[in-house]
Amino acid sequence: MEENEIEMEIGRVPVVEFLIQSAEHLHVSPIVKYSAFSFLADRFFHSLPTFIQAAGASSSSWLLRPVTESTLQLFALISLWISTKIHNSRPLSVASFKSLAHTFIKDQHFTTRNFLEAEVLFMQVLNFEIGTSNIAFFFLEDLWVQFKGVARVGELISIEVCMDIMDLLYEKEEMSVHFRSPKSLAASILVTSYVITVPRQKWEFPLLAWGKKLFDFLSTF
């Protein structure tokens, strides 16, 4: 068990970076990308050690014996694949993901059957819980739109900067510890983007007070 946890922790950052790069290569929408982030970083990594322990060494899939960077990269692609099935009217085909895996996963070759097996296993680790209504990006986008509607400087806040900040947070293990609430994460990202992109002389209200109002507002729904 401890060995699997160590292997998974070693692979976390490069696998998250791999997911970011894969999303860019596949040209998926932001909600597809961040739903996949939630599946992989918030749920899969958290649940995998317990799943492995419960399954036992003899009954675990070969994909988990041992957990390697290559198999975690496969699961990153699976998270994107599932996300496209949820959000896209025409999901990307398994061939698209196979081609990407063939190009960027050098240590192992994965077949269509491997992808299908990995998808089932991924869903089992998540206990088939793939809801996306509580994704941080939903709250972030909503806050961004509302802010632009009530403050002139809202037009200066870049959603691209917000997404860059979210990517950086997902690359850090601390994100899963300090930002359990996607609402708090969304508010924190918007405040940070405000500080980064809006010139100080154009700030229209006290930053800390505004940040507190954001958190209070989010706690109401």
Coordinates of C-alpha atoms in Angstrom, one line a residue:
M1 CA 0.0 0.0 0.0
E2 CA 2.7 2.5 1.0
E3 CA 4.6 1.7 -2.2
N4 CA 1.6 2.4 -4.3
E5 CA 1.1 5.7 -2.6
I6 CA 4.7 6.7 -3.1
E7 CA 4.6 5.8 -6.8
M8 CA 1.3 7.7 -7.2
E9 CA 2.8 10.8 -5.5
I10 CA 5.9 10.7 -7.6
G11 CA 3.8 10.6 -10.7
R12 CA 1.2 13.2 -9.8
V13 CA 2.8 16.4 -11.0
P14 CA 4.0 15.1 -14.4
V15 CA 0.7 13.4 -14.9
V16 CA -1.2 16.6 -14.2
E17 CA 1.1 18.4 -16.7
F18 CA 0.4 15.6 -19.2
L19 CA -3.3 16.2 -18.8
I20 CA -2.8 19.9 -19.5
Q21 CA -0.7 19.2 -22.6
S22 CA -3.2 16.5 -23.8
A23 CA -6.1 18.9 -23.4
E24 CA -4.3 21.5 -25.5
H25 CA -3.4 19.0 -28.3
L26 CA -7.0 17.8 -28.4
H27 CA -8.4 21.3 -28.4
V28 CA -11.1 20.5 -25.8
S29 CA -13.2 23.2 -24.2
P30 CA -12.3 24.5 -20.7
I31 CA -15.2 22.7 -19.0
V32 CA -14.0 19.4 -20.5
K33 CA -10.5 20.1 -19.3
Y34 CA -11.5 21.1 -15.8
S35 CA -14.0 18.3 -15.4
A36 CA -11.2 15.9 -16.3
F37 CA -9.0 17.7 -13.7
S38 CA -11.7 17.1 -11.1
F39 CA -12.1 13.4 -12.0
L40 CA -8.3 12.8 -12.0
A41 CA -6.8 15.1 -9.4
D42 CA -9.6 15.6 -6.9
R43 CA -11.2 12.1 -7.0
F44 CA -9.0 9.5 -8.7
F45 CA -5.8 10.3 -6.9
H46 CA -7.6 10.5 -3.6
S47 CA -9.5 7.2 -4.0
L48 CA -6.9 5.0 -5.7
P49 CA -4.9 3.9 -2.6
T50 CA -8.1 2.8 -0.8
F51 CA -9.3 1.0 -3.9
I52 CA -6.0 -0.8 -4.3
Q53 CA -6.0 -1.8 -0.6
A54 CA -9.6 -3.0 -0.8
A55 CA -9.1 -5.0 -4.0
G56 CA -5.9 -6.7 -2.8
A57 CA -2.8 -7.5 -4.8
S58 CA -4.2 -10.7 -6.4
S59 CA -7.4 -9.2 -7.6
S60 CA -6.1 -5.8 -8.8
S61 CA -6.0 -5.0 -12.5
W62 CA -2.6 -5.3 -14.2
L63 CA -2.9 -1.6 -14.8
L64 CA -2.3 -1.2 -11.0
R65 CA 0.5 -3.7 -10.6
P66 CA 2.4 -1.5 -10.1
V67 CA 1.1 2.0 -10.5
T68 CA 3.4 3.6 -13.0
E69 CA 3.7 7.0 -14.7
S70 CA 2.6 5.5 -18.0
T71 CA -0.6 4.0 -16.5
L72 CA -1.4 7.3 -14.7
Q73 CA -1.0 9.0 -18.0
L74 CA -3.4 6.6 -19.5
F75 CA -5.9 7.4 -16.7
A76 CA -5.4 11.1 -17.5
L77 CA -6.5 10.4 -21.1
I78 CA -9.4 8.4 -19.7
S79 CA -10.5 11.3 -17.6
L80 CA -10.6 13.5 -20.7
W81 CA -12.4 10.9 -22.7
I82 CA -15.1 10.5 -20.1
S83 CA -15.4 14.3 -19.8
T84 CA -15.9 14.7 -23.6
K85 CA -18.7 12.1 -23.4
I86 CA -20.4 14.2 -20.7
H87 CA -20.0 17.6 -22.3
N88 CA -19.7 17.1 -26.0
S89 CA -22.6 16.2 -28.3
R90 CA -20.0 14.4 -30.4
P91 CA -17.4 13.0 -28.0
L92 CA -13.8 12.4 -29.2
S93 CA -13.2 8.8 -30.4
V94 CA -10.9 6.4 -28.7
A95 CA -8.7 6.6 -31.8
S96 CA -7.9 10.2 -31.0
F97 CA -6.7 9.3 -27.5
K98 CA -4.8 6.2 -28.8
S99 CA -2.9 8.4 -31.3
L100 CA -2.0 10.8 -28.5
A101 CA -0.9 8.0 -26.2
H102 CA 1.2 6.5 -29.0
T103 CA 2.9 9.9 -29.5
F104 CA 3.6 10.9 -26.0
I105 CA 3.6 7.8 -23.8
K106 CA 6.9 6.2 -24.8
D107 CA 7.3 3.5 -22.1
Q108 CA 4.2 1.5 -23.0
H109 CA 1.8 0.9 -26.0
F110 CA -1.9 0.8 -25.1
T111 CA -4.4 -0.9 -27.3
T112 CA -8.1 -0.1 -27.7
R113 CA -8.9 -2.9 -25.3
N114 CA -6.5 -1.4 -22.8
F115 CA -8.4 1.9 -23.1
L116 CA -11.7 0.2 -22.5
E117 CA -10.4 -1.7 -19.5
A118 CA -8.9 1.5 -18.1
E119 CA -12.2 3.3 -18.5
V120 CA -14.0 0.7 -16.5
L121 CA -11.3 0.6 -13.8
F122 CA -11.3 4.4 -13.6
M123 CA -15.1 4.5 -13.1
Q124 CA -14.8 1.8 -10.4
V125 CA -12.1 3.8 -8.5
L126 CA -14.5 6.8 -8.7
N127 CA -17.4 4.5 -7.6
F128 CA -19.1 5.7 -10.8
E129 CA -19.5 9.2 -9.4
I130 CA -18.9 11.5 -12.3
G131 CA -21.1 14.4 -11.6
T132 CA -19.8 17.8 -12.8
S133 CA -22.2 20.3 -11.1
N134 CA -19.6 21.0 -8.4
I135 CA -16.7 21.8 -10.7
A136 CA -14.7 24.8 -9.6
F137 CA -14.6 26.1 -13.2
F138 CA -18.4 26.5 -13.2
F139 CA -18.3 28.7 -10.2
L140 CA -15.3 30.7 -11.5
E141 CA -17.0 31.4 -14.9
D142 CA -20.2 32.4 -13.2
L143 CA -18.4 34.8 -10.8
W144 CA -16.4 36.2 -13.7
V145 CA -19.5 37.0 -15.7
Q146 CA -21.3 38.5 -12.7
F147 CA -18.3 40.6 -11.8
K148 CA -18.1 42.0 -15.3
G149 CA -21.7 43.0 -15.0
V150 CA -21.3 45.1 -11.8
A151 CA -17.8 46.6 -12.1
R152 CA -16.1 48.4 -15.0
V153 CA -12.8 46.9 -14.1
G154 CA -14.3 43.5 -14.5
E155 CA -13.5 43.8 -18.2
L156 CA -9.8 43.9 -17.3
I157 CA -9.9 40.5 -15.7
S158 CA -8.8 37.8 -18.1
I159 CA -10.5 34.4 -17.9
E160 CA -7.3 33.0 -19.5
V161 CA -5.3 34.2 -16.5
C162 CA -7.9 32.6 -14.2
M163 CA -7.4 29.3 -16.0
D164 CA -3.6 29.6 -15.9
I165 CA -3.9 30.1 -12.1
M166 CA -6.2 27.1 -11.8
D167 CA -3.7 25.0 -13.8
L168 CA -0.9 26.0 -11.5
L169 CA -3.0 25.1 -8.5
Y170 CA -3.8 21.7 -9.9
E171 CA -0.1 21.0 -10.4
K172 CA 0.5 21.6 -6.7
E173 CA -0.4 19.0 -4.2
E174 CA -1.3 21.8 -1.7
M175 CA -4.4 22.5 -3.8
S176 CA -6.1 19.4 -2.7
V177 CA -5.4 20.2 0.9
H178 CA -6.3 23.9 1.0
F179 CA -9.1 24.1 -1.5
R180 CA -11.5 21.3 -0.7
S181 CA -14.4 23.6 -1.6
P182 CA -14.6 24.4 -5.4
K183 CA -16.5 27.6 -4.5
S184 CA -13.7 28.8 -2.3
L185 CA -11.2 27.9 -5.0
A186 CA -13.2 29.8 -7.6
A187 CA -13.4 32.9 -5.4
S188 CA -9.7 32.8 -4.6
I189 CA -8.7 32.5 -8.2
L190 CA -10.9 35.4 -9.2
V191 CA -9.4 37.6 -6.5
T192 CA -5.8 36.6 -7.5
S193 CA -6.5 37.3 -11.1
Y194 CA -7.9 40.7 -10.1
V195 CA -4.7 41.5 -8.3
I196 CA -2.5 40.3 -11.2
T197 CA -4.3 41.9 -14.1
V198 CA -6.0 45.1 -12.8
P199 CA -3.7 48.1 -12.3
R200 CA -3.7 49.1 -8.6
Q201 CA -4.8 52.6 -9.4
K202 CA -8.0 51.2 -11.1
W203 CA -9.1 49.1 -8.1
E204 CA -12.6 50.3 -7.4
F205 CA -13.1 48.9 -3.8
P206 CA -11.1 47.5 -0.9
L207 CA -9.7 44.2 -2.0
L208 CA -10.0 42.3 1.3
A209 CA -13.6 43.4 1.9
W210 CA -14.6 42.4 -1.7
G211 CA -12.9 39.0 -1.2
K212 CA -14.9 38.5 2.0
K213 CA -18.1 39.4 0.2
L214 CA -17.3 36.8 -2.5
F215 CA -16.9 34.1 0.0
D216 CA -20.1 35.1 1.9
F217 CA -22.0 35.1 -1.4
L218 CA -20.7 31.7 -2.4
S219 CA -21.7 30.2 1.0
T220 CA -25.4 31.0 0.2
F221 CA -25.7 28.4 -2.6

